Each structure stands twice: as structure tokens, then as C-alpha cells.
mmCIF file of C-alpha atoms (C1' of nucleotides) in Angstrom:
data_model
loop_
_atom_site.group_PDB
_atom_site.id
_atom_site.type_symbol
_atom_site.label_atom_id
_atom_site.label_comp_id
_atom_site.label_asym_id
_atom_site.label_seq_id
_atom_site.Cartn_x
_atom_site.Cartn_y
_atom_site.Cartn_z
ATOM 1 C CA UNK D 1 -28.797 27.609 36.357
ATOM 2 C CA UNK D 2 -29.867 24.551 38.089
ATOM 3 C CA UNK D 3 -27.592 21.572 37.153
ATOM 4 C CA UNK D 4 -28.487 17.870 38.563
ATOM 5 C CA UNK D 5 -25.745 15.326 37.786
ATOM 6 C CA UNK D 6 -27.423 12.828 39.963
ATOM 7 C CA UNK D 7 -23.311 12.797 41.491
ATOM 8 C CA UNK D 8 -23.496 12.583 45.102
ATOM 9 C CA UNK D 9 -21.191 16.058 45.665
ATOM 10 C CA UNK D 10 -21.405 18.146 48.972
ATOM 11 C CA UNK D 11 -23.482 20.841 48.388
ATOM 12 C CA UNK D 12 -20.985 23.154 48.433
ATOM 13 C CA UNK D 13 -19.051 22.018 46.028
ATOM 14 C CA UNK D 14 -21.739 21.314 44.190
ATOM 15 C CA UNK D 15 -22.166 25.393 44.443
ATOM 16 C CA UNK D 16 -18.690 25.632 42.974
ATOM 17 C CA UNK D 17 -19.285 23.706 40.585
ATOM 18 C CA UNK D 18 -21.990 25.328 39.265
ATOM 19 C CA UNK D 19 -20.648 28.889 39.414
ATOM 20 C CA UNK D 20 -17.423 27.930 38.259
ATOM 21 C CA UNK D 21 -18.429 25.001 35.531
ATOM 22 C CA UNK D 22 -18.986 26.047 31.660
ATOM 23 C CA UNK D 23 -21.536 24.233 29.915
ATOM 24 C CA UNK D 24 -20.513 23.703 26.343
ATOM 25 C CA UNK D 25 -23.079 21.888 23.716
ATOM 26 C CA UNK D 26 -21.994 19.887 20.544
ATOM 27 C CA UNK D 27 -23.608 18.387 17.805
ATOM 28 C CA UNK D 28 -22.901 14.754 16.731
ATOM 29 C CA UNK D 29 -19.887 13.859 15.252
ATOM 30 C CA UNK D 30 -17.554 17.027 16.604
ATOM 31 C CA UNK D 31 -14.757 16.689 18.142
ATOM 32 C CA UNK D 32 -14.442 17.351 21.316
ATOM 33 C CA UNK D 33 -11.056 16.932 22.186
ATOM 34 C CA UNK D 34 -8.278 15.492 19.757
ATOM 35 C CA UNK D 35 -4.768 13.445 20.021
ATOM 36 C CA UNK D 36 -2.758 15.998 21.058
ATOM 37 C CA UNK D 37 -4.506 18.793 22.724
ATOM 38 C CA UNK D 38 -3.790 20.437 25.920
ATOM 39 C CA UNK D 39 -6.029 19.897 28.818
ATOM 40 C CA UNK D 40 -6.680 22.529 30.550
ATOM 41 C CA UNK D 41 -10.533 21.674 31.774
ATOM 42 C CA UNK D 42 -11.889 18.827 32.774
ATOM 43 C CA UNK D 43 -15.163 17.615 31.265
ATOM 44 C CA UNK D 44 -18.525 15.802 32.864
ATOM 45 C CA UNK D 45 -20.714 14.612 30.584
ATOM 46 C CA UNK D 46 -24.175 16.107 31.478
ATOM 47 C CA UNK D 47 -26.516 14.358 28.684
ATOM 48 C CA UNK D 48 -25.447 12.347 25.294
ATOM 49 C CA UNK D 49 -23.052 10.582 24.785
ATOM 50 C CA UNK D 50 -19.670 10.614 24.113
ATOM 51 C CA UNK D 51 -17.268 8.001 21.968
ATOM 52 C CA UNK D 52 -13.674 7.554 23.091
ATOM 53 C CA UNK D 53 -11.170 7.022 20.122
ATOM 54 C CA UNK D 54 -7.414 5.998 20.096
ATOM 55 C CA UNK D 55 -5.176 6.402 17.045
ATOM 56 C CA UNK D 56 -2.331 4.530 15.869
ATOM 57 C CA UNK D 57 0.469 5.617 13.506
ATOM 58 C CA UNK D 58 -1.097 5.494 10.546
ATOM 59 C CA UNK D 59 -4.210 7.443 11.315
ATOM 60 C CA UNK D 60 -6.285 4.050 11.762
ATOM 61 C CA UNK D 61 -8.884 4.267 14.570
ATOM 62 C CA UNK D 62 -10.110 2.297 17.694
ATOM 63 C CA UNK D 63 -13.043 2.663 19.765
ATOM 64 C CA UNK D 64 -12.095 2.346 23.164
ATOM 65 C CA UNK D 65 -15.293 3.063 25.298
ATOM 66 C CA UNK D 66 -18.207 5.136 25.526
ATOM 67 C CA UNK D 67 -19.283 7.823 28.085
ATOM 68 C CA UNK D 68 -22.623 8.638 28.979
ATOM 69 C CA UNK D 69 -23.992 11.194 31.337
ATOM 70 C CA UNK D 70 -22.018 11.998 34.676
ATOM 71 C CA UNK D 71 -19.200 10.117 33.521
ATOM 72 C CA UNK D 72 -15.902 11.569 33.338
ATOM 73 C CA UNK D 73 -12.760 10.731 30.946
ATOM 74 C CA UNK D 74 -9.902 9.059 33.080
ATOM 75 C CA UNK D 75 -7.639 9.760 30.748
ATOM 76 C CA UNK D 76 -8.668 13.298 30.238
ATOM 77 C CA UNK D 77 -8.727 13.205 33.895
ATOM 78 C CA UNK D 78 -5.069 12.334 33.992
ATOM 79 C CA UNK D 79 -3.751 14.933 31.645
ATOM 80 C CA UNK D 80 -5.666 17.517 33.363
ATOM 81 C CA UNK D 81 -4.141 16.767 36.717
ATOM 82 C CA UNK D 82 -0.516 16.676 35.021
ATOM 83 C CA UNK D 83 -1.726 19.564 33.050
ATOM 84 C CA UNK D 84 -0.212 16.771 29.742
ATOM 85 C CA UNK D 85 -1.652 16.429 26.049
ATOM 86 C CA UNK D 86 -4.469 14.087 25.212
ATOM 87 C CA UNK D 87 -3.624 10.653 24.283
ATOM 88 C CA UNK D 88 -7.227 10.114 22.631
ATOM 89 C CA UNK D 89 -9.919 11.458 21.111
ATOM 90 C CA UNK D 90 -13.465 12.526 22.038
ATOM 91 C CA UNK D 91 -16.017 12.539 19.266
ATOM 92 C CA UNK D 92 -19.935 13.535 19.778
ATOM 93 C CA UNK D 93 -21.693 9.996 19.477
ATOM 94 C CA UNK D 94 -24.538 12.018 20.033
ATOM 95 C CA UNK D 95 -25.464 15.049 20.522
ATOM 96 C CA UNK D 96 -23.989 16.675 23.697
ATOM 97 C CA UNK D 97 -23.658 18.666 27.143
ATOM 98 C CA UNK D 98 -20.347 18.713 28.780
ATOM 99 C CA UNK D 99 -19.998 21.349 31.824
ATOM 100 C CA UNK D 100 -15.673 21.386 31.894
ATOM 101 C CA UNK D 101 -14.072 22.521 35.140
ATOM 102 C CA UNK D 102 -11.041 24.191 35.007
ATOM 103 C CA UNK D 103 -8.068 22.225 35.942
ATOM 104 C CA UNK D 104 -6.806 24.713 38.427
ATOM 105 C CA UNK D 105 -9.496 23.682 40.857
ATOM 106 C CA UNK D 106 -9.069 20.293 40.741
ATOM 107 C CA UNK D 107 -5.918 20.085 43.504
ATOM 108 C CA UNK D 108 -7.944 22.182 45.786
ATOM 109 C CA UNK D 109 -11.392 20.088 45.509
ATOM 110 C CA UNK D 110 -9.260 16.992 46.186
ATOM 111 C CA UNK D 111 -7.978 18.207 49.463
ATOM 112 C CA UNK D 112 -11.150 19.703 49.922
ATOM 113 C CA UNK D 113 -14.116 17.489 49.176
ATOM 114 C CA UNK D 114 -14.238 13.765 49.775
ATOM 115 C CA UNK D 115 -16.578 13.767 47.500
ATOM 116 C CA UNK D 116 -14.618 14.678 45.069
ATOM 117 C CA UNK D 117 -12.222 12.515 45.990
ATOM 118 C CA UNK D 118 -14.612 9.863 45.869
ATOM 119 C CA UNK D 119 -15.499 10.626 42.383
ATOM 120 C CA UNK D 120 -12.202 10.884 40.513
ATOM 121 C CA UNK D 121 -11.276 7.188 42.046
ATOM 122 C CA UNK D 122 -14.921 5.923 41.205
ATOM 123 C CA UNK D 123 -14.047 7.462 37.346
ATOM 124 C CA UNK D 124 -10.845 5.716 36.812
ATOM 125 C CA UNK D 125 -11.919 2.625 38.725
ATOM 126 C CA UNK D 126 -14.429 2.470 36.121
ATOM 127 C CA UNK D 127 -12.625 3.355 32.970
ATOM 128 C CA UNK D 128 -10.266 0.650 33.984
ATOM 129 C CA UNK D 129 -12.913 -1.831 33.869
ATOM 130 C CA UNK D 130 -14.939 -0.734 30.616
ATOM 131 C CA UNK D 131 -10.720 -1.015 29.137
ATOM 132 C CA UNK D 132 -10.198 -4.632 30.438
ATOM 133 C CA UNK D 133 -13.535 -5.062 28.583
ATOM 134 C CA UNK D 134 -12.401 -3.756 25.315
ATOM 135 C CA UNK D 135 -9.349 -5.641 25.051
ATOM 136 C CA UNK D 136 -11.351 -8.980 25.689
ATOM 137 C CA UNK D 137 -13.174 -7.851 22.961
ATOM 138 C CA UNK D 138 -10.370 -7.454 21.033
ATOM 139 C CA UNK D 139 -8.524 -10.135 22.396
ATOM 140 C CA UNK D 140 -11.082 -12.909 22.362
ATOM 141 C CA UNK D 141 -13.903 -12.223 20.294
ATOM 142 C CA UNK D 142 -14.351 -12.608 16.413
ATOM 143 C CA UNK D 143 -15.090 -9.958 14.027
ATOM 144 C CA UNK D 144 -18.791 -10.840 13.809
ATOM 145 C CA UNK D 145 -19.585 -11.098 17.648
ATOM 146 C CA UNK D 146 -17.687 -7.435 18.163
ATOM 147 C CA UNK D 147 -19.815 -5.742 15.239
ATOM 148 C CA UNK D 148 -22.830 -7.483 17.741
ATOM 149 C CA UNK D 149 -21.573 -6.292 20.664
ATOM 150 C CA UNK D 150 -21.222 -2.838 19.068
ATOM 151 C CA UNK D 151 -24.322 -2.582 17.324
ATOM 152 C CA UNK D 152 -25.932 -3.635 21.147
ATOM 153 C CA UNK D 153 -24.107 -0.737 22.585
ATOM 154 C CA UNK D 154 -25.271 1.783 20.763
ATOM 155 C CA UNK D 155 -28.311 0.807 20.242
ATOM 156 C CA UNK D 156 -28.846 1.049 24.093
ATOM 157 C CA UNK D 157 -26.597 4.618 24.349
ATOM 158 C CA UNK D 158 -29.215 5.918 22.409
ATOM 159 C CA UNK D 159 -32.830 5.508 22.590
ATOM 160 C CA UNK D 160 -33.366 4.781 19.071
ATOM 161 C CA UNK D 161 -33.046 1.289 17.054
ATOM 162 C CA UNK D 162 -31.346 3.378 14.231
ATOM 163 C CA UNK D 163 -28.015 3.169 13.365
ATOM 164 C CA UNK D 164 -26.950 6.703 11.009
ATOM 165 C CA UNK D 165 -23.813 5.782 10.153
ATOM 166 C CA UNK D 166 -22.064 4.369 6.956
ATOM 167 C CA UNK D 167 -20.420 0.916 6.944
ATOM 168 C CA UNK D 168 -16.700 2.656 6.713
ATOM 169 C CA UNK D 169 -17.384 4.454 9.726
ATOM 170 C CA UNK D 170 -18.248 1.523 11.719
ATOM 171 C CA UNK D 171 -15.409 -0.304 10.283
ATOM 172 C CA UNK D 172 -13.303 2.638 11.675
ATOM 173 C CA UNK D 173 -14.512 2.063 14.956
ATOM 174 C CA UNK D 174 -13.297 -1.360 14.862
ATOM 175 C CA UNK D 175 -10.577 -0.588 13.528
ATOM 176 C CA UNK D 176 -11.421 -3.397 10.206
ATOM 177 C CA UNK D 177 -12.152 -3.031 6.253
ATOM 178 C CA UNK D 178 -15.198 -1.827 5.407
ATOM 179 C CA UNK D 179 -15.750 -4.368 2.909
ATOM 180 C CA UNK D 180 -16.012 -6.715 6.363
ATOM 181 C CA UNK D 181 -18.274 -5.218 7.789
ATOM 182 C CA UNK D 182 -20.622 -4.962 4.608
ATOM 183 C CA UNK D 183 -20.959 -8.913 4.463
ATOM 184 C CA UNK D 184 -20.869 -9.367 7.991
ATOM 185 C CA UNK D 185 -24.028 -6.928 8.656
ATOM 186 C CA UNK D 186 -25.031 -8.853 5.064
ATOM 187 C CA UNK D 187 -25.223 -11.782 6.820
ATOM 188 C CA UNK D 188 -27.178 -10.393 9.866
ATOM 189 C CA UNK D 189 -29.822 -8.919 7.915
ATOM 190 C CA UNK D 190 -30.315 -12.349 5.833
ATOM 191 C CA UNK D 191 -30.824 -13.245 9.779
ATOM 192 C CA UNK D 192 -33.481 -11.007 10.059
ATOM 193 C CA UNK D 193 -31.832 -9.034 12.779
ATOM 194 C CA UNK D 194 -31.137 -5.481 10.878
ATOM 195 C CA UNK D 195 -32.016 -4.197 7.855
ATOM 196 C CA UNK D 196 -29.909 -2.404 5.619
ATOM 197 C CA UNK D 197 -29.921 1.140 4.320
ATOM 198 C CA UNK D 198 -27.942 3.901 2.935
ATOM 199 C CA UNK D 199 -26.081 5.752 6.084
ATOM 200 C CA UNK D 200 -28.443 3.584 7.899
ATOM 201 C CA UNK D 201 -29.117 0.314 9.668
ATOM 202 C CA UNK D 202 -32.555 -0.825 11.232
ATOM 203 C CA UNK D 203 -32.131 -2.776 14.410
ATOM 204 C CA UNK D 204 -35.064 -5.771 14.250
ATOM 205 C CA UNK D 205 -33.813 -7.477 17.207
ATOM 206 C CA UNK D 206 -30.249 -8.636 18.284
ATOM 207 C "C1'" DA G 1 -39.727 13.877 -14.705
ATOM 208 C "C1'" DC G 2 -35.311 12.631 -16.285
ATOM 209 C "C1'" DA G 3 -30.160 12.596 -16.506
ATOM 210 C "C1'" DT G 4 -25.902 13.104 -14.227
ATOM 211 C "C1'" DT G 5 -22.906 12.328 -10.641
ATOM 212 C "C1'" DA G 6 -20.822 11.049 -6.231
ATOM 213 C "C1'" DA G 7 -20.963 8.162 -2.433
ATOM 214 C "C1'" DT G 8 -22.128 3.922 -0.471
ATOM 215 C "C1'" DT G 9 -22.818 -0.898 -0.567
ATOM 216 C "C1'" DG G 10 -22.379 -5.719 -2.611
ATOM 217 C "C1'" DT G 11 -19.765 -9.537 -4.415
ATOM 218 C "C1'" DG G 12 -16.356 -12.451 -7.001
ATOM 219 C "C1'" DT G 13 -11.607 -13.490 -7.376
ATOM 220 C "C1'" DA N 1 -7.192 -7.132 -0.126
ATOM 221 C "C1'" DC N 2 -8.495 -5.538 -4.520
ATOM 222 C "C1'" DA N 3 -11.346 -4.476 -8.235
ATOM 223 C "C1'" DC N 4 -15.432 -3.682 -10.146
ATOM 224 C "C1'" DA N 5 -20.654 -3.799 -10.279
ATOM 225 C "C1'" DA N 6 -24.860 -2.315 -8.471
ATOM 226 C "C1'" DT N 7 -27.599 0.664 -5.876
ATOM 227 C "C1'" DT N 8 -28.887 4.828 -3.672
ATOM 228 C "C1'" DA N 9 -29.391 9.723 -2.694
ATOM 229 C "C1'" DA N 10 -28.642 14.249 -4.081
ATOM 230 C "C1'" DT N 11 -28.600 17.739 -7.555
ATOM 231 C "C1'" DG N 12 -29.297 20.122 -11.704
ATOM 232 C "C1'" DT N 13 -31.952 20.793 -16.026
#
DNA sequence: ACATTAATTGTGT
DNA sequence: ACACAATTAATGT
């Protein structure tokens, strides 16, 4: 089967990667990989999108990033290499298409390919950068500008200007109560910027 | 069509 | 943060 990442990859790797690759499909909302599982493939995104969760002590959530299509996991990428357990999760934001690569090639397509090569630095150089952002988010925004920066997000992940999920859910993401983030997407839609539904929220304009 | 119920959302303290 | 009220969606009769 024909695969197009849009990854610049040698062509013969890009051979290899298509015999040896398994294309998996998920539905929103599964988990793809939890806190705690071995890694024993590694997983490009080929279309949807992915969330990526971390989980403290007590169970509470934080999103840390999305992935979207040929993007990697750096920390998946990590374990894989080291052959560890996963320090986060991976939940279906979308629907989804992963092709995972078995770790045991990964050595040999480093020597191998630069390509390759290129790619795994490119991944964590960029996973580092979408953290940094997170923490700033965390570290110097209020409540009400990081439920606006989220809402943007995924409003732009997917195509649509609907938002199917409850007011808890996004509260989990943000690790906050959910009575929070009912007054503070109370106050947006008095603003005329969302409207308000069960399970759902109507983006107007942000 | 109506009643019941469970889940989600809204608001005052 | 907690408690409770109000609203909504789903389901059965």
C-alpha cells in the first residue's frame, strides 16, 4: 500500500518502512499507549491527531502537547530506543492512523539512513519546543487565557468549530475544577465567542 | 406524549 | 471548594 508521509526519507527506507510498518486505526478517545507500558514500536502519526497526557500521583491529568500527522512522540521515541516504559499517555484526540515501526530497526536505520537520523533529531528538537511552550502556559498564563489558548488549538487540529467534549474533560486537560471552567467558558459565551451546549461547545470566533 | 432518571452545567456561599 | 439547583439528553412506558 502506498503510504505518503510528506517525510523527506530515502527511498529505500522509505521501502522499509512500508513493508515493515503496521498501520493501526483508532477511534477518538482510545488509548493508545498508557503510563506504564512497554515500548516496543515506535509510532508516526499518519492522519488525526493525537493528545499527549502526563499523570501525577493522584491520577490528576495534564495535557502536554498535541501531535498531528508525521509527527512522532519524543518521549515514546526515547523509551523505544532504551526499550523503557512510557512516562505518558497517548489518547485519540481524533480519530486516527498510526503506522508503528518496530523498535528493533531503529539502531540499524540510524546508522543507516541520514534521513532517519535527520528525523528523530528534528522530532525531539520539536517536542522540546512545543514543552517549553506548555510550561509558559502553565507558568505564565491565567486560567482564562489557557482555556483560550486551548480552545484555539483544537479548534485548528481539527477542521471543525465544534468542541464534543464535556466541561470535566476539558478541566482534566488542564489539569483545574470543572466548576472553573463552567464560568470561565460562561463568561466567553456572554462574550459572544462560543456557545454552550451539552458535550458541546460552538466556536463563534476567538 | 409523558415520566423517570442520570449526567452535565450553573451559581451562591 | 462545596453544595445544591437547573437543565439537558436518553430511555422506558
Amino acid at each position: 500500500m502506498i503510504l505518503n508521509l510528506d517525510l523527506p526519507f530515502e527511498p529505500k527506507l522509505l521501502e522499509e518502512i512500508n513493508n515493515i510498518g503496521i498501520r493501526k486505526y483508532f477511534l477518538e478517545g482510545d488509548t493508545i499507549i498508557n503510563i506504564g507500558n512497554n515500548i516496543k514500536s515506535m509510532p508516526i502519526l499518519i492522519s488525526g491527531v493525537l493528545k499527549i497526557l502526563r499523570e501525577d500521583h493522584n491520577g490528576d491529568e495534564l495535557l502536554l502537547y498535541f501531535l498531528k500527522q508525521g509527527e512522532s512522540c519524543a518521549m515514546t521515541l526515547n523509551c523505544c530506543t532504551r526499550n523503557a516504559k512510557s512516562e505518558i499517555r497517548a489518547v485519540a484526540e481524533t480519530n486516527v492512523e498510526i503506522l508503528f515501526l518496530p523498535n528493533t530497526k531503529m539502531e540499524e536505520w540510524s546508522a543507516n539512513y541520514k534521513s532517519w537520523r535527520n528525523f528523530v533529531f528534528d522530532s525531539y528538537h520539536q517536542r522540546f519546543s512545543e514543552l517549553l511552550e506548555t510550561i509558559d502556559k502553565i507558568a505564565f498564563l491565567n486560567m482564562d487565557e489557557r482555556l483560550l489558548v486551548l480552545l484555539k488549538d483544537k479548534t485548528e487540529l481539527q477542521h471543525s468549530l465544534e468542541i464534543n467534549q464535556t466541561h470535566q474533560e476539558i478541566a482534566n486537560e488542564l489539569n483545574t475544577s470543572r466548576v472553573v471552567i463552567s464560568r470561565l467558558l460562561k463568561k466567553l459565551e456572554r462574550l459572544g465567542k462560543i456557545e454552550l451546549h451539552r458535550n458541546r461547545i460552538k466556536i463563534i470566533h476567538l
